[in-house]
N, C-alpha and C. Protein backbone atom coordinates (compact mmCIF):
# COMPACT_ATOMS: atom_id res chain seq x y z
N MET A 1 0.85 -1.17 0.00
CA MET A 1 0.00 0.00 0.00
C MET A 1 0.89 1.23 0.00
N THR A 2 0.65 2.14 -0.90
CA THR A 2 1.42 3.37 -0.94
C THR A 2 0.70 4.45 -0.16
N ALA A 3 1.40 5.55 0.01
CA ALA A 3 0.79 6.66 0.74
C ALA A 3 -0.47 7.14 0.02
N ASN A 4 -0.46 7.08 -1.30
CA ASN A 4 -1.65 7.52 -2.03
C ASN A 4 -2.83 6.59 -1.81
N GLU A 5 -2.55 5.27 -1.76
CA GLU A 5 -3.62 4.31 -1.50
C GLU A 5 -4.17 4.49 -0.10
N ALA A 6 -3.27 4.64 0.89
CA ALA A 6 -3.72 4.84 2.27
C ALA A 6 -4.46 6.16 2.39
N GLY A 7 -4.02 7.17 1.67
CA GLY A 7 -4.66 8.47 1.75
C GLY A 7 -6.02 8.48 1.11
N SER A 8 -6.30 7.53 0.24
CA SER A 8 -7.60 7.52 -0.41
C SER A 8 -8.67 6.87 0.45
N LEU A 9 -8.30 6.28 1.58
CA LEU A 9 -9.27 5.69 2.48
C LEU A 9 -9.93 6.79 3.30
N GLU A 10 -11.20 6.68 3.47
CA GLU A 10 -11.92 7.66 4.27
C GLU A 10 -12.35 7.04 5.58
N ALA A 11 -12.27 7.83 6.64
CA ALA A 11 -12.74 7.37 7.94
C ALA A 11 -14.26 7.31 7.93
N LYS A 12 -14.79 6.26 8.50
CA LYS A 12 -16.23 6.09 8.55
C LYS A 12 -16.66 5.88 9.99
N GLY A 13 -17.88 6.23 10.30
CA GLY A 13 -18.44 5.91 11.59
C GLY A 13 -18.79 4.44 11.64
N LYS A 14 -19.23 4.00 12.79
CA LYS A 14 -19.62 2.61 12.96
C LYS A 14 -20.79 2.32 12.04
N GLN A 15 -20.60 1.42 11.10
CA GLN A 15 -21.63 1.11 10.13
C GLN A 15 -21.97 -0.36 10.18
N GLU A 16 -23.24 -0.64 10.07
CA GLU A 16 -23.67 -2.01 9.99
C GLU A 16 -23.38 -2.53 8.59
N VAL A 17 -22.87 -3.74 8.51
CA VAL A 17 -22.56 -4.33 7.21
C VAL A 17 -23.86 -4.76 6.56
N SER A 18 -24.04 -4.33 5.33
CA SER A 18 -25.20 -4.81 4.59
C SER A 18 -24.68 -5.61 3.40
N THR A 19 -25.10 -6.83 3.32
CA THR A 19 -24.63 -7.71 2.26
C THR A 19 -25.79 -8.58 1.79
N SER A 20 -25.70 -8.98 0.55
CA SER A 20 -26.74 -9.86 0.03
C SER A 20 -26.49 -11.30 0.44
N ALA A 21 -25.27 -11.58 0.97
CA ALA A 21 -24.97 -12.94 1.41
C ALA A 21 -25.72 -13.25 2.70
N GLU A 22 -26.10 -14.49 2.85
CA GLU A 22 -26.78 -14.92 4.07
C GLU A 22 -25.80 -14.96 5.23
N GLN A 23 -26.20 -14.42 6.35
CA GLN A 23 -25.39 -14.48 7.56
C GLN A 23 -25.60 -15.83 8.23
N THR A 24 -24.53 -16.43 8.68
CA THR A 24 -24.65 -17.71 9.36
C THR A 24 -24.72 -17.56 10.87
N ARG A 25 -24.56 -16.33 11.35
CA ARG A 25 -24.65 -16.07 12.77
C ARG A 25 -25.70 -14.99 13.00
N PRO A 26 -26.48 -15.13 14.07
CA PRO A 26 -27.47 -14.09 14.37
C PRO A 26 -26.77 -12.84 14.92
N GLY A 27 -27.45 -11.71 14.82
CA GLY A 27 -26.91 -10.48 15.40
C GLY A 27 -26.40 -9.52 14.35
N LEU A 28 -25.96 -8.36 14.84
CA LEU A 28 -25.48 -7.31 13.96
C LEU A 28 -24.01 -7.51 13.61
N THR A 29 -23.63 -7.08 12.42
CA THR A 29 -22.24 -7.11 11.99
C THR A 29 -21.86 -5.72 11.51
N PHE A 30 -20.72 -5.21 12.02
CA PHE A 30 -20.28 -3.86 11.70
C PHE A 30 -18.94 -3.88 10.98
N THR A 31 -18.67 -2.79 10.27
CA THR A 31 -17.35 -2.56 9.69
C THR A 31 -16.61 -1.58 10.59
N PRO A 32 -15.49 -1.99 11.20
CA PRO A 32 -14.79 -1.06 12.08
C PRO A 32 -14.14 0.08 11.29
N ALA A 33 -14.22 1.28 11.84
CA ALA A 33 -13.52 2.42 11.24
C ALA A 33 -12.03 2.23 11.46
N VAL A 34 -11.22 2.64 10.50
CA VAL A 34 -9.77 2.49 10.62
C VAL A 34 -9.06 3.79 10.27
N ASP A 35 -7.90 3.96 10.85
CA ASP A 35 -6.93 4.98 10.45
C ASP A 35 -5.68 4.23 10.04
N ILE A 36 -5.04 4.68 8.98
CA ILE A 36 -3.82 4.03 8.50
C ILE A 36 -2.74 5.08 8.36
N PHE A 37 -1.56 4.79 8.94
CA PHE A 37 -0.42 5.69 8.88
C PHE A 37 0.72 4.95 8.18
N GLU A 38 1.58 5.71 7.51
CA GLU A 38 2.70 5.09 6.82
C GLU A 38 3.98 5.83 7.14
N THR A 39 5.04 5.06 7.39
CA THR A 39 6.39 5.61 7.49
C THR A 39 7.25 4.89 6.45
N ASP A 40 8.51 5.20 6.43
CA ASP A 40 9.41 4.51 5.49
C ASP A 40 9.52 3.03 5.81
N LYS A 41 9.34 2.66 7.10
CA LYS A 41 9.57 1.28 7.52
C LYS A 41 8.33 0.45 7.77
N ALA A 42 7.17 1.08 7.97
CA ALA A 42 5.98 0.30 8.33
C ALA A 42 4.70 1.06 8.02
N ILE A 43 3.63 0.28 7.99
CA ILE A 43 2.28 0.82 7.91
C ILE A 43 1.59 0.46 9.21
N THR A 44 0.98 1.44 9.85
CA THR A 44 0.27 1.20 11.10
C THR A 44 -1.21 1.40 10.85
N LEU A 45 -1.99 0.42 11.32
CA LEU A 45 -3.44 0.46 11.13
C LEU A 45 -4.10 0.47 12.50
N LEU A 46 -4.98 1.42 12.74
CA LEU A 46 -5.76 1.48 13.97
C LEU A 46 -7.20 1.17 13.60
N ALA A 47 -7.78 0.16 14.24
CA ALA A 47 -9.17 -0.22 13.97
C ALA A 47 -9.98 -0.01 15.25
N ASP A 48 -11.05 0.77 15.13
CA ASP A 48 -11.91 1.08 16.26
C ASP A 48 -12.92 -0.05 16.44
N MET A 49 -12.76 -0.82 17.52
CA MET A 49 -13.62 -1.98 17.78
C MET A 49 -14.07 -1.94 19.25
N PRO A 50 -14.90 -0.93 19.60
CA PRO A 50 -15.30 -0.79 21.01
C PRO A 50 -16.05 -2.00 21.52
N GLY A 51 -15.71 -2.38 22.74
CA GLY A 51 -16.36 -3.53 23.37
C GLY A 51 -15.72 -4.86 23.06
N VAL A 52 -14.73 -4.87 22.17
CA VAL A 52 -14.05 -6.12 21.81
C VAL A 52 -12.82 -6.29 22.69
N LYS A 53 -12.72 -7.42 23.36
CA LYS A 53 -11.54 -7.72 24.16
C LYS A 53 -10.59 -8.58 23.34
N ALA A 54 -9.33 -8.59 23.72
CA ALA A 54 -8.30 -9.33 22.96
C ALA A 54 -8.69 -10.80 22.76
N GLY A 55 -9.34 -11.39 23.77
CA GLY A 55 -9.73 -12.79 23.67
C GLY A 55 -10.85 -13.05 22.68
N ASN A 56 -11.57 -11.99 22.30
CA ASN A 56 -12.68 -12.12 21.34
C ASN A 56 -12.31 -11.57 19.97
N LEU A 57 -11.02 -11.46 19.72
CA LEU A 57 -10.53 -10.90 18.46
C LEU A 57 -9.73 -11.95 17.71
N ASP A 58 -10.02 -12.11 16.43
CA ASP A 58 -9.25 -13.01 15.57
C ASP A 58 -8.64 -12.19 14.44
N ILE A 59 -7.38 -12.44 14.20
CA ILE A 59 -6.69 -11.82 13.07
C ILE A 59 -6.15 -12.95 12.24
N ASP A 60 -6.64 -13.05 11.02
CA ASP A 60 -6.28 -14.15 10.15
C ASP A 60 -5.59 -13.60 8.91
N LEU A 61 -4.50 -14.25 8.54
CA LEU A 61 -3.78 -13.87 7.32
C LEU A 61 -3.73 -15.09 6.43
N HIS A 62 -4.43 -15.02 5.30
CA HIS A 62 -4.50 -16.15 4.39
C HIS A 62 -4.50 -15.63 2.96
N GLN A 63 -3.56 -16.12 2.17
CA GLN A 63 -3.43 -15.75 0.76
C GLN A 63 -3.44 -14.23 0.58
N ASP A 64 -2.61 -13.55 1.35
CA ASP A 64 -2.40 -12.10 1.28
C ASP A 64 -3.63 -11.28 1.67
N VAL A 65 -4.61 -11.90 2.32
CA VAL A 65 -5.78 -11.18 2.81
C VAL A 65 -5.77 -11.22 4.33
N LEU A 66 -5.73 -10.04 4.93
CA LEU A 66 -5.74 -9.91 6.39
C LEU A 66 -7.19 -9.67 6.81
N THR A 67 -7.71 -10.56 7.66
CA THR A 67 -9.09 -10.46 8.10
C THR A 67 -9.15 -10.21 9.60
N LEU A 68 -9.85 -9.16 9.98
CA LEU A 68 -10.06 -8.83 11.39
C LEU A 68 -11.49 -9.20 11.74
N THR A 69 -11.66 -9.98 12.80
CA THR A 69 -12.99 -10.37 13.26
C THR A 69 -13.03 -10.23 14.77
N GLY A 70 -14.00 -9.49 15.27
CA GLY A 70 -14.11 -9.31 16.71
C GLY A 70 -15.56 -9.35 17.15
N GLU A 71 -15.76 -9.79 18.37
CA GLU A 71 -17.11 -9.90 18.92
C GLU A 71 -17.20 -8.99 20.14
N ALA A 72 -18.09 -7.99 20.08
CA ALA A 72 -18.31 -7.09 21.22
C ALA A 72 -19.40 -7.68 22.10
N GLN A 73 -19.12 -7.74 23.37
CA GLN A 73 -20.08 -8.28 24.32
C GLN A 73 -20.89 -7.15 24.94
N PRO A 74 -22.14 -7.39 25.28
CA PRO A 74 -22.94 -6.36 25.97
C PRO A 74 -22.25 -5.94 27.26
N ALA A 75 -22.41 -4.67 27.63
CA ALA A 75 -21.72 -4.11 28.79
C ALA A 75 -22.47 -4.28 30.10
N GLU A 76 -23.75 -4.65 30.04
CA GLU A 76 -24.50 -4.72 31.29
C GLU A 76 -24.01 -5.88 32.16
N GLY A 77 -24.15 -5.66 33.47
CA GLY A 77 -23.74 -6.68 34.43
C GLY A 77 -24.83 -7.72 34.61
N LYS A 78 -24.54 -8.69 35.45
CA LYS A 78 -25.44 -9.81 35.66
C LYS A 78 -26.81 -9.40 36.16
N ASP A 79 -26.88 -8.45 37.11
CA ASP A 79 -28.15 -8.04 37.69
C ASP A 79 -28.66 -6.72 37.13
N GLU A 80 -28.08 -6.24 36.06
CA GLU A 80 -28.46 -4.95 35.48
C GLU A 80 -29.38 -5.14 34.28
N ASN A 81 -30.33 -4.21 34.15
CA ASN A 81 -31.20 -4.18 32.97
C ASN A 81 -31.07 -2.82 32.31
N TYR A 82 -31.05 -2.79 31.02
CA TYR A 82 -30.92 -1.53 30.29
C TYR A 82 -32.11 -0.62 30.53
N VAL A 83 -31.86 0.66 30.78
CA VAL A 83 -32.88 1.70 30.79
C VAL A 83 -32.82 2.41 29.43
N LEU A 84 -31.60 2.60 28.94
CA LEU A 84 -31.36 3.20 27.63
C LEU A 84 -30.14 2.51 27.03
N GLN A 85 -30.24 2.09 25.80
CA GLN A 85 -29.11 1.46 25.13
C GLN A 85 -28.90 2.10 23.77
N GLU A 86 -27.83 2.90 23.65
CA GLU A 86 -27.49 3.53 22.38
C GLU A 86 -26.31 2.81 21.71
N PHE A 87 -25.48 2.17 22.51
CA PHE A 87 -24.33 1.46 21.97
C PHE A 87 -24.78 0.06 21.53
N ARG A 88 -24.65 -0.20 20.24
CA ARG A 88 -25.06 -1.50 19.73
C ARG A 88 -23.87 -2.45 19.70
N THR A 89 -24.10 -3.66 20.13
CA THR A 89 -23.02 -4.65 20.13
C THR A 89 -23.25 -5.65 19.00
N GLY A 90 -22.20 -6.32 18.64
CA GLY A 90 -22.28 -7.31 17.57
C GLY A 90 -20.89 -7.70 17.13
N ARG A 91 -20.78 -8.16 15.90
CA ARG A 91 -19.49 -8.59 15.33
C ARG A 91 -18.91 -7.48 14.47
N TYR A 92 -17.59 -7.43 14.46
CA TYR A 92 -16.85 -6.54 13.57
C TYR A 92 -16.09 -7.40 12.57
N ILE A 93 -16.17 -7.02 11.32
CA ILE A 93 -15.41 -7.74 10.29
C ILE A 93 -14.85 -6.73 9.30
N ARG A 94 -13.57 -6.87 8.98
CA ARG A 94 -12.97 -6.05 7.94
C ARG A 94 -11.78 -6.80 7.34
N GLN A 95 -11.61 -6.67 6.04
CA GLN A 95 -10.51 -7.35 5.35
C GLN A 95 -9.66 -6.35 4.59
N PHE A 96 -8.37 -6.69 4.49
CA PHE A 96 -7.42 -5.86 3.76
C PHE A 96 -6.57 -6.77 2.88
N SER A 97 -6.34 -6.36 1.67
CA SER A 97 -5.40 -7.07 0.79
C SER A 97 -4.01 -6.51 1.03
N LEU A 98 -3.06 -7.40 1.24
CA LEU A 98 -1.69 -6.98 1.49
C LEU A 98 -0.85 -7.20 0.23
N SER A 99 -0.04 -6.23 -0.08
CA SER A 99 0.87 -6.39 -1.22
C SER A 99 2.14 -7.10 -0.74
N ASP A 100 3.01 -7.41 -1.67
CA ASP A 100 4.25 -8.10 -1.29
C ASP A 100 5.26 -7.16 -0.66
N THR A 101 4.91 -5.89 -0.51
CA THR A 101 5.82 -4.95 0.17
C THR A 101 5.72 -5.07 1.69
N ILE A 102 4.76 -5.85 2.19
CA ILE A 102 4.60 -6.05 3.63
C ILE A 102 5.31 -7.34 4.04
N ASP A 103 6.13 -7.27 5.09
CA ASP A 103 6.77 -8.47 5.65
C ASP A 103 5.75 -9.14 6.56
N GLN A 104 4.99 -10.08 6.01
CA GLN A 104 3.85 -10.68 6.70
C GLN A 104 4.26 -11.46 7.95
N ALA A 105 5.48 -11.95 8.00
CA ALA A 105 5.94 -12.73 9.15
C ALA A 105 6.18 -11.85 10.38
N LYS A 106 6.27 -10.55 10.19
CA LYS A 106 6.60 -9.65 11.30
C LYS A 106 5.45 -8.74 11.72
N ILE A 107 4.24 -9.04 11.29
CA ILE A 107 3.09 -8.22 11.67
C ILE A 107 2.84 -8.37 13.17
N GLU A 108 2.61 -7.24 13.84
CA GLU A 108 2.36 -7.25 15.28
C GLU A 108 1.00 -6.62 15.55
N ALA A 109 0.32 -7.13 16.60
CA ALA A 109 -1.01 -6.61 16.95
C ALA A 109 -1.10 -6.37 18.44
N GLU A 110 -1.83 -5.31 18.80
CA GLU A 110 -2.06 -4.99 20.21
C GLU A 110 -3.47 -4.42 20.33
N MET A 111 -4.19 -4.88 21.33
CA MET A 111 -5.57 -4.41 21.56
C MET A 111 -5.60 -3.68 22.89
N ALA A 112 -6.05 -2.44 22.90
CA ALA A 112 -6.16 -1.67 24.15
C ALA A 112 -7.32 -0.70 24.03
N ASN A 113 -8.19 -0.70 25.03
CA ASN A 113 -9.31 0.24 25.11
C ASN A 113 -10.18 0.24 23.85
N GLY A 114 -10.40 -0.92 23.26
CA GLY A 114 -11.27 -1.02 22.11
C GLY A 114 -10.63 -0.62 20.79
N VAL A 115 -9.33 -0.37 20.80
CA VAL A 115 -8.63 0.01 19.57
C VAL A 115 -7.55 -1.03 19.27
N LEU A 116 -7.64 -1.63 18.10
CA LEU A 116 -6.64 -2.57 17.63
C LEU A 116 -5.56 -1.80 16.89
N ARG A 117 -4.31 -2.06 17.27
CA ARG A 117 -3.18 -1.43 16.60
C ARG A 117 -2.37 -2.52 15.91
N LEU A 118 -2.32 -2.47 14.60
CA LEU A 118 -1.54 -3.42 13.82
C LEU A 118 -0.36 -2.69 13.20
N VAL A 119 0.82 -3.25 13.37
CA VAL A 119 2.01 -2.70 12.74
C VAL A 119 2.44 -3.69 11.68
N LEU A 120 2.43 -3.23 10.44
CA LEU A 120 2.78 -4.06 9.29
C LEU A 120 4.12 -3.57 8.73
N PRO A 121 5.22 -4.22 9.14
CA PRO A 121 6.53 -3.77 8.66
C PRO A 121 6.67 -3.98 7.15
N LYS A 122 7.37 -3.08 6.53
CA LYS A 122 7.62 -3.22 5.09
C LYS A 122 8.76 -4.20 4.88
N ALA A 123 8.68 -4.96 3.81
CA ALA A 123 9.77 -5.87 3.44
C ALA A 123 11.00 -5.05 3.12
N GLU A 124 12.14 -5.67 3.32
CA GLU A 124 13.41 -4.97 3.11
C GLU A 124 13.47 -4.30 1.73
N LYS A 125 12.94 -4.98 0.72
CA LYS A 125 13.00 -4.43 -0.64
C LYS A 125 12.13 -3.20 -0.82
N ALA A 126 11.17 -2.99 0.09
CA ALA A 126 10.27 -1.84 -0.03
C ALA A 126 10.72 -0.65 0.79
N VAL A 127 11.70 -0.85 1.66
CA VAL A 127 12.18 0.25 2.51
C VAL A 127 13.13 1.12 1.68
N PRO A 128 12.84 2.41 1.62
CA PRO A 128 13.72 3.30 0.85
C PRO A 128 15.13 3.31 1.44
N ARG A 129 16.12 3.41 0.58
CA ARG A 129 17.49 3.48 1.05
C ARG A 129 18.29 4.37 0.11
N LYS A 130 19.36 4.85 0.66
CA LYS A 130 20.24 5.68 -0.15
C LYS A 130 21.41 4.83 -0.61
N ILE A 131 21.83 5.06 -1.80
CA ILE A 131 22.97 4.33 -2.37
C ILE A 131 24.12 5.33 -2.48
N SER A 132 25.19 4.99 -1.80
CA SER A 132 26.33 5.91 -1.84
C SER A 132 27.08 5.75 -3.16
N VAL A 133 27.62 6.82 -3.60
CA VAL A 133 28.35 6.84 -4.87
C VAL A 133 29.84 6.96 -4.56
N LYS A 134 30.62 6.03 -5.08
CA LYS A 134 32.06 6.07 -4.88
C LYS A 134 32.70 6.94 -5.95
N ALA A 135 33.68 7.70 -5.53
CA ALA A 135 34.40 8.53 -6.50
C ALA A 135 35.39 7.64 -7.25
N GLY A 136 35.44 7.75 -8.54
CA GLY A 136 36.30 6.87 -9.32
C GLY A 136 37.52 7.50 -9.87
């Protein structure tokens, strides 16, 4: 992904996924909003997945497609009943195609406060470098 490709992504609010495919699980499915940053050495992706804990998050990499799947659990306690519920819970799903410029073996993930942080290091061949010129 180049800076232009990452720059063409727009931030979206929490949106319910609408698809013509049949869902095999009951409940709502959302597309998490993401921010993507790029440096010379890596691409960092932040995915907003409120209510999802690390144990309910799956990150799958198969045939250059990175799939994020998370399940948000309701926040009410055992003896609590909702008086007002504006926060909707459900599943989060989002996929990204990775180019060969990403070193897939070194991808790192961290989940904190409902935000997934993925660091996708660039392969050595994709990292810019300077070539010194010898005087002859």
